[in-house]
């Protein structure tokens, strides 16, 4: 038995076989194939550098998101007073051109005064004109007059938009509408928060007629 095993080795056999034990080199390829199959079935492992890069980028993305949220909250735009929404104002048909038909009001939570009111779009073709009233950085509210620039046609609706801007560029836009009618919007709605008492200085010399 031993001699036969040596003979296989001397002849250069690639698979020396031991008849006594039944084992030989033929078992090695099967073992090698099993190990290779297990190796190929395992998913490739990501490099450690990718994992470290993701760990570093996550806090950066979180910080940028937080910064964007803070900026959107901090950048508050001025806003129109809800009591002067001017969604539909009834103007008398015989309203005089150049007369004030409404008064707008606006505030700014960041106190970036004075505020500036403007007509959005082509002012030349508009039926109204916006006049910003004097306002300083010490004010808590700013106002503007809406002035009629041409006669109104009865039953017709006139739509336009007005913007209000603060000193930092923040802006809000409000849609407005007026129509000529035989009726009129109550005076206290046209001029909200108007003082009801007129103060006259004592001992003041009356103006000549």
PDB file of N, CA and C in Angstrom, residues 142-202:
ATOM      1  N   UNK A 142     -47.047 102.750  10.113  1.00  0.00           N
ATOM      2  CA  UNK A 142     -46.969 103.722   9.015  1.00  0.00           C
ATOM      3  C   UNK A 142     -48.259 103.653   8.203  1.00  0.00           C
ATOM      4  N   UNK A 143     -48.584 104.778   7.548  1.00  0.00           N
ATOM      5  CA  UNK A 143     -49.842 104.887   6.821  1.00  0.00           C
ATOM      6  C   UNK A 143     -49.617 105.459   5.425  1.00  0.00           C
ATOM      7  N   UNK A 144     -50.614 105.266   4.585  1.00  0.00           N
ATOM      8  CA  UNK A 144     -50.566 105.799   3.216  1.00  0.00           C
ATOM      9  C   UNK A 144     -51.980 106.101   2.750  1.00  0.00           C
ATOM     10  N   UNK A 145     -52.111 107.177   1.998  1.00  0.00           N
ATOM     11  CA  UNK A 145     -53.403 107.556   1.426  1.00  0.00           C
ATOM     12  C   UNK A 145     -53.573 106.941   0.045  1.00  0.00           C
ATOM     13  N   UNK A 146     -54.790 106.523  -0.241  1.00  0.00           N
ATOM     14  CA  UNK A 146     -55.145 106.069  -1.585  1.00  0.00           C
ATOM     15  C   UNK A 146     -55.932 107.200  -2.233  1.00  0.00           C
ATOM     16  N   UNK A 147     -55.381 107.794  -3.278  1.00  0.00           N
ATOM     17  CA  UNK A 147     -55.954 108.991  -3.898  1.00  0.00           C
ATOM     18  C   UNK A 147     -56.547 108.636  -5.258  1.00  0.00           C
ATOM     19  N   UNK A 148     -57.730 109.127  -5.513  1.00  0.00           N
ATOM     20  CA  UNK A 148     -58.405 108.885  -6.783  1.00  0.00           C
ATOM     21  C   UNK A 148     -57.803 109.773  -7.872  1.00  0.00           C
ATOM     22  N   UNK A 149     -57.439 109.184  -9.003  1.00  0.00           N
ATOM     23  CA  UNK A 149     -56.794 109.943 -10.083  1.00  0.00           C
ATOM     24  C   UNK A 149     -57.681 110.116 -11.316  1.00  0.00           C
ATOM     25  N   UNK A 150     -58.821 109.448 -11.362  1.00  0.00           N
ATOM     26  CA  UNK A 150     -59.742 109.616 -12.491  1.00  0.00           C
ATOM     27  C   UNK A 150     -61.159 109.250 -12.048  1.00  0.00           C
ATOM     28  N   UNK A 151     -62.116 109.728 -12.783  1.00  0.00           N
ATOM     29  CA  UNK A 151     -63.512 109.461 -12.450  1.00  0.00           C
ATOM     30  C   UNK A 151     -63.821 107.971 -12.612  1.00  0.00           C
ATOM     31  N   UNK A 152     -64.683 107.483 -11.750  1.00  0.00           N
ATOM     32  CA  UNK A 152     -65.058 106.077 -11.782  1.00  0.00           C
ATOM     33  C   UNK A 152     -66.362 105.880 -12.549  1.00  0.00           C
ATOM     34  N   UNK A 153     -66.437 104.757 -13.238  1.00  0.00           N
ATOM     35  CA  UNK A 153     -67.661 104.400 -13.952  1.00  0.00           C
ATOM     36  C   UNK A 153     -68.558 103.587 -13.025  1.00  0.00           C
ATOM     37  N   UNK A 154     -69.811 103.954 -12.900  1.00  0.00           N
ATOM     38  CA  UNK A 154     -70.724 103.223 -12.009  1.00  0.00           C
ATOM     39  C   UNK A 154     -70.810 101.739 -12.372  1.00  0.00           C
ATOM     40  N   UNK A 155     -70.745 100.899 -11.353  1.00  0.00           N
ATOM     41  CA  UNK A 155     -70.872  99.454 -11.555  1.00  0.00           C
ATOM     42  C   UNK A 155     -69.600  98.753 -11.981  1.00  0.00           C
ATOM     43  N   UNK A 156     -68.550  99.472 -12.242  1.00  0.00           N
ATOM     44  CA  UNK A 156     -67.295  98.861 -12.686  1.00  0.00           C
ATOM     45  C   UNK A 156     -66.368  98.647 -11.494  1.00  0.00           C
ATOM     46  N   UNK A 157     -65.645  97.521 -11.527  1.00  0.00           N
ATOM     47  CA  UNK A 157     -64.697  97.202 -10.456  1.00  0.00           C
ATOM     48  C   UNK A 157     -63.282  97.523 -10.932  1.00  0.00           C
ATOM     49  N   UNK A 158     -62.523  98.122 -10.042  1.00  0.00           N
ATOM     50  CA  UNK A 158     -61.129  98.487 -10.342  1.00  0.00           C
ATOM     51  C   UNK A 158     -60.220  97.733  -9.369  1.00  0.00           C
ATOM     52  N   UNK A 159     -59.396  96.846  -9.916  1.00  0.00           N
ATOM     53  CA  UNK A 159     -58.490  96.031  -9.096  1.00  0.00           C
ATOM     54  C   UNK A 159     -57.055  96.520  -9.251  1.00  0.00           C
ATOM     55  N   UNK A 160     -56.324  96.505  -8.156  1.00  0.00           N
ATOM     56  CA  UNK A 160     -54.908  96.888  -8.179  1.00  0.00           C
ATOM     57  C   UNK A 160     -54.224  96.279  -6.962  1.00  0.00           C
ATOM     58  N   UNK A 161     -52.921  96.403  -6.922  1.00  0.00           N
ATOM     59  CA  UNK A 161     -52.126  95.863  -5.813  1.00  0.00           C
ATOM     60  C   UNK A 161     -51.229  96.944  -5.237  1.00  0.00           C
ATOM     61  N   UNK A 162     -51.053  96.880  -3.926  1.00  0.00           N
ATOM     62  CA  UNK A 162     -50.196  97.828  -3.215  1.00  0.00           C
ATOM     63  C   UNK A 162     -49.151  97.038  -2.435  1.00  0.00           C
ATOM     64  N   UNK A 163     -47.911  97.499  -2.473  1.00  0.00           N
ATOM     65  CA  UNK A 163     -46.834  96.856  -1.715  1.00  0.00           C
ATOM     66  C   UNK A 163     -46.371  97.776  -0.594  1.00  0.00           C
ATOM     67  N   UNK A 164     -45.829  97.170   0.447  1.00  0.00           N
ATOM     68  CA  UNK A 164     -45.217  97.919   1.544  1.00  0.00           C
ATOM     69  C   UNK A 164     -43.845  97.306   1.800  1.00  0.00           C
ATOM     70  N   UNK A 165     -42.815  98.157   1.904  1.00  0.00           N
ATOM     71  CA  UNK A 165     -41.439  97.701   2.075  1.00  0.00           C
ATOM     72  C   UNK A 165     -40.835  98.318   3.325  1.00  0.00           C
ATOM     73  N   UNK A 166     -39.947  97.548   3.975  1.00  0.00           N
ATOM     74  CA  UNK A 166     -39.217  98.088   5.113  1.00  0.00           C
ATOM     75  C   UNK A 166     -37.813  98.498   4.675  1.00  0.00           C
ATOM     76  N   UNK A 167     -37.011  98.963   5.610  1.00  0.00           N
ATOM     77  CA  UNK A 167     -35.674  99.474   5.276  1.00  0.00           C
ATOM     78  C   UNK A 167     -34.690  98.372   4.911  1.00  0.00           C
ATOM     79  N   UNK A 168     -35.020  97.094   5.213  1.00  0.00           N
ATOM     80  CA  UNK A 168     -34.126  95.985   4.893  1.00  0.00           C
ATOM     81  C   UNK A 168     -34.525  95.261   3.608  1.00  0.00           C
ATOM     82  N   UNK A 169     -35.555  95.755   2.933  1.00  0.00           N
ATOM     83  CA  UNK A 169     -35.978  95.129   1.684  1.00  0.00           C
ATOM     84  C   UNK A 169     -37.127  94.155   1.822  1.00  0.00           C
ATOM     85  N   UNK A 170     -37.575  93.888   3.054  1.00  0.00           N
ATOM     86  CA  UNK A 170     -38.731  93.014   3.240  1.00  0.00           C
ATOM     87  C   UNK A 170     -39.978  93.647   2.644  1.00  0.00           C
ATOM     88  N   UNK A 171     -40.828  92.840   2.024  1.00  0.00           N
ATOM     89  CA  UNK A 171     -41.972  93.402   1.312  1.00  0.00           C
ATOM     90  C   UNK A 171     -43.181  92.494   1.423  1.00  0.00           C
ATOM     91  N   UNK A 172     -44.349  93.114   1.473  1.00  0.00           N
ATOM     92  CA  UNK A 172     -45.622  92.406   1.406  1.00  0.00           C
ATOM     93  C   UNK A 172     -46.495  93.100   0.368  1.00  0.00           C
ATOM     94  N   UNK A 173     -47.367  92.328  -0.265  1.00  0.00           N
ATOM     95  CA  UNK A 173     -48.255  92.850  -1.303  1.00  0.00           C
ATOM     96  C   UNK A 173     -49.698  92.548  -0.922  1.00  0.00           C
ATOM     97  N   UNK A 174     -50.565  93.525  -1.140  1.00  0.00           N
ATOM     98  CA  UNK A 174     -51.983  93.372  -0.826  1.00  0.00           C
ATOM     99  C   UNK A 174     -52.821  93.680  -2.067  1.00  0.00           C
ATOM    100  N   UNK A 175     -53.782  92.814  -2.344  1.00  0.00           N
ATOM    101  CA  UNK A 175     -54.703  93.034  -3.461  1.00  0.00           C
ATOM    102  C   UNK A 175     -55.863  93.907  -2.998  1.00  0.00           C
ATOM    103  N   UNK A 176     -56.229  94.892  -3.820  1.00  0.00           N
ATOM    104  CA  UNK A 176     -57.281  95.850  -3.463  1.00  0.00           C
ATOM    105  C   UNK A 176     -58.293  95.936  -4.599  1.00  0.00           C
ATOM    106  N   UNK A 177     -59.492  96.382  -4.240  1.00  0.00           N
ATOM    107  CA  UNK A 177     -60.546  96.536  -5.231  1.00  0.00           C
ATOM    108  C   UNK A 177     -61.490  97.650  -4.805  1.00  0.00           C
ATOM    109  N   UNK A 178     -61.883  98.492  -5.761  1.00  0.00           N
ATOM    110  CA  UNK A 178     -62.841  99.563  -5.502  1.00  0.00           C
ATOM    111  C   UNK A 178     -63.901  99.543  -6.598  1.00  0.00           C
ATOM    112  N   UNK A 179     -65.046 100.091  -6.291  1.00  0.00           N
ATOM    113  CA  UNK A 179     -66.114 100.201  -7.281  1.00  0.00           C
ATOM    114  C   UNK A 179     -66.939 101.444  -6.997  1.00  0.00           C
ATOM    115  N   UNK A 180     -67.457 102.046  -8.048  1.00  0.00           N
ATOM    116  CA  UNK A 180     -68.285 103.247  -7.914  1.00  0.00           C
ATOM    117  C   UNK A 180     -69.732 102.841  -7.676  1.00  0.00           C
ATOM    118  N   UNK A 181     -70.348 103.452  -6.700  1.00  0.00           N
ATOM    119  CA  UNK A 181     -71.707 103.110  -6.329  1.00  0.00           C
ATOM    120  C   UNK A 181     -72.406 104.325  -5.740  1.00  0.00           C
ATOM    121  N   UNK A 182     -73.709 104.218  -5.593  1.00  0.00           N
ATOM    122  CA  UNK A 182     -74.459 105.288  -4.949  1.00  0.00           C
ATOM    123  C   UNK A 182     -74.263 105.273  -3.437  1.00  0.00           C
ATOM    124  N   UNK A 183     -73.709 104.164  -2.945  1.00  0.00           N
ATOM    125  CA  UNK A 183     -73.431 104.060  -1.517  1.00  0.00           C
ATOM    126  C   UNK A 183     -71.948 104.321  -1.292  1.00  0.00           C
ATOM    127  N   UNK A 184     -71.541 104.294  -0.041  1.00  0.00           N
ATOM    128  CA  UNK A 184     -70.129 104.521   0.273  1.00  0.00           C
ATOM    129  C   UNK A 184     -69.734 103.710   1.494  1.00  0.00           C
ATOM    130  N   UNK A 185     -68.465 103.336   1.551  1.00  0.00           N
ATOM    131  CA  UNK A 185     -67.944 102.631   2.718  1.00  0.00           C
ATOM    132  C   UNK A 185     -67.955 103.571   3.915  1.00  0.00           C
ATOM    133  N   UNK A 186     -68.372 103.075   5.095  1.00  0.00           N
ATOM    134  CA  UNK A 186     -68.410 103.938   6.284  1.00  0.00           C
ATOM    135  C   UNK A 186     -67.089 104.656   6.519  1.00  0.00           C
ATOM    136  N   UNK A 187     -67.188 105.881   6.996  1.00  0.00           N
ATOM    137  CA  UNK A 187     -66.008 106.734   7.166  1.00  0.00           C
ATOM    138  C   UNK A 187     -64.993 106.130   8.122  1.00  0.00           C
ATOM    139  N   UNK A 188     -65.463 105.449   9.171  1.00  0.00           N
ATOM    140  CA  UNK A 188     -64.524 104.881  10.146  1.00  0.00           C
ATOM    141  C   UNK A 188     -63.770 103.680   9.574  1.00  0.00           C
ATOM    142  N   UNK A 189     -64.283 103.085   8.496  1.00  0.00           N
ATOM    143  CA  UNK A 189     -63.547 102.009   7.838  1.00  0.00           C
ATOM    144  C   UNK A 189     -62.544 102.552   6.834  1.00  0.00           C
ATOM    145  N   UNK A 190     -62.882 103.679   6.230  1.00  0.00           N
ATOM    146  CA  UNK A 190     -61.952 104.300   5.285  1.00  0.00           C
ATOM    147  C   UNK A 190     -60.754 104.889   6.019  1.00  0.00           C
ATOM    148  N   UNK A 191     -61.005 105.509   7.164  1.00  0.00           N
ATOM    149  CA  UNK A 191     -59.942 106.111   7.971  1.00  0.00           C
ATOM    150  C   UNK A 191     -59.958 105.472   9.358  1.00  0.00           C
ATOM    151  N   UNK A 192     -59.433 104.263   9.496  1.00  0.00           N
ATOM    152  CA  UNK A 192     -59.475 103.574  10.788  1.00  0.00           C
ATOM    153  C   UNK A 192     -58.589 104.261  11.819  1.00  0.00           C
ATOM    154  N   UNK A 193     -58.961 104.086  13.086  1.00  0.00           N
ATOM    155  CA  UNK A 193     -58.197 104.621  14.219  1.00  0.00           C
ATOM    156  C   UNK A 193     -58.090 106.144  14.155  1.00  0.00           C
ATOM    157  N   UNK A 194     -59.015 106.757  13.491  1.00  0.00           N
ATOM    158  CA  UNK A 194     -59.008 108.220  13.399  1.00  0.00           C
ATOM    159  C   UNK A 194     -59.505 108.796  14.721  1.00  0.00           C
ATOM    160  N   UNK A 195     -58.826 109.805  15.220  1.00  0.00           N
ATOM    161  CA  UNK A 195     -59.222 110.404  16.494  1.00  0.00           C
ATOM    162  C   UNK A 195     -60.618 110.997  16.380  1.00  0.00           C
ATOM    163  N   UNK A 196     -61.439 110.694  17.365  1.00  0.00           N
ATOM    164  CA  UNK A 196     -62.811 111.180  17.335  1.00  0.00           C
ATOM    165  C   UNK A 196     -62.967 112.563  17.924  1.00  0.00           C
ATOM    166  N   UNK A 197     -61.956 113.065  18.623  1.00  0.00           N
ATOM    167  CA  UNK A 197     -62.018 114.384  19.246  1.00  0.00           C
ATOM    168  C   UNK A 197     -60.972 115.276  18.606  1.00  0.00           C
ATOM    169  N   UNK A 198     -61.373 116.446  18.200  1.00  0.00           N
ATOM    170  CA  UNK A 198     -60.450 117.419  17.607  1.00  0.00           C
ATOM    171  C   UNK A 198     -60.027 118.389  18.700  1.00  0.00           C
ATOM    172  N   UNK A 199     -58.741 118.465  18.972  1.00  0.00           N
ATOM    173  CA  UNK A 199     -58.210 119.333  20.024  1.00  0.00           C
ATOM    174  C   UNK A 199     -57.916 120.710  19.444  1.00  0.00           C
ATOM    175  N   UNK A 200     -58.400 121.761  20.125  1.00  0.00           N
ATOM    176  CA  UNK A 200     -58.161 123.140  19.708  1.00  0.00           C
ATOM    177  C   UNK A 200     -57.357 123.833  20.795  1.00  0.00           C
ATOM    178  N   UNK A 201     -56.274 124.467  20.414  1.00  0.00           N
ATOM    179  CA  UNK A 201     -55.412 125.146  21.380  1.00  0.00           C
ATOM    180  C   UNK A 201     -56.150 126.353  21.947  1.00  0.00           C
ATOM    181  N   UNK A 202     -56.099 126.495  23.266  1.00  0.00           N
ATOM    182  CA  UNK A 202     -56.790 127.601  23.930  1.00  0.00           C
ATOM    183  C   UNK A 202     -56.107 128.932  23.617  1.00  0.00           C
TER     184      UNK A 202
END
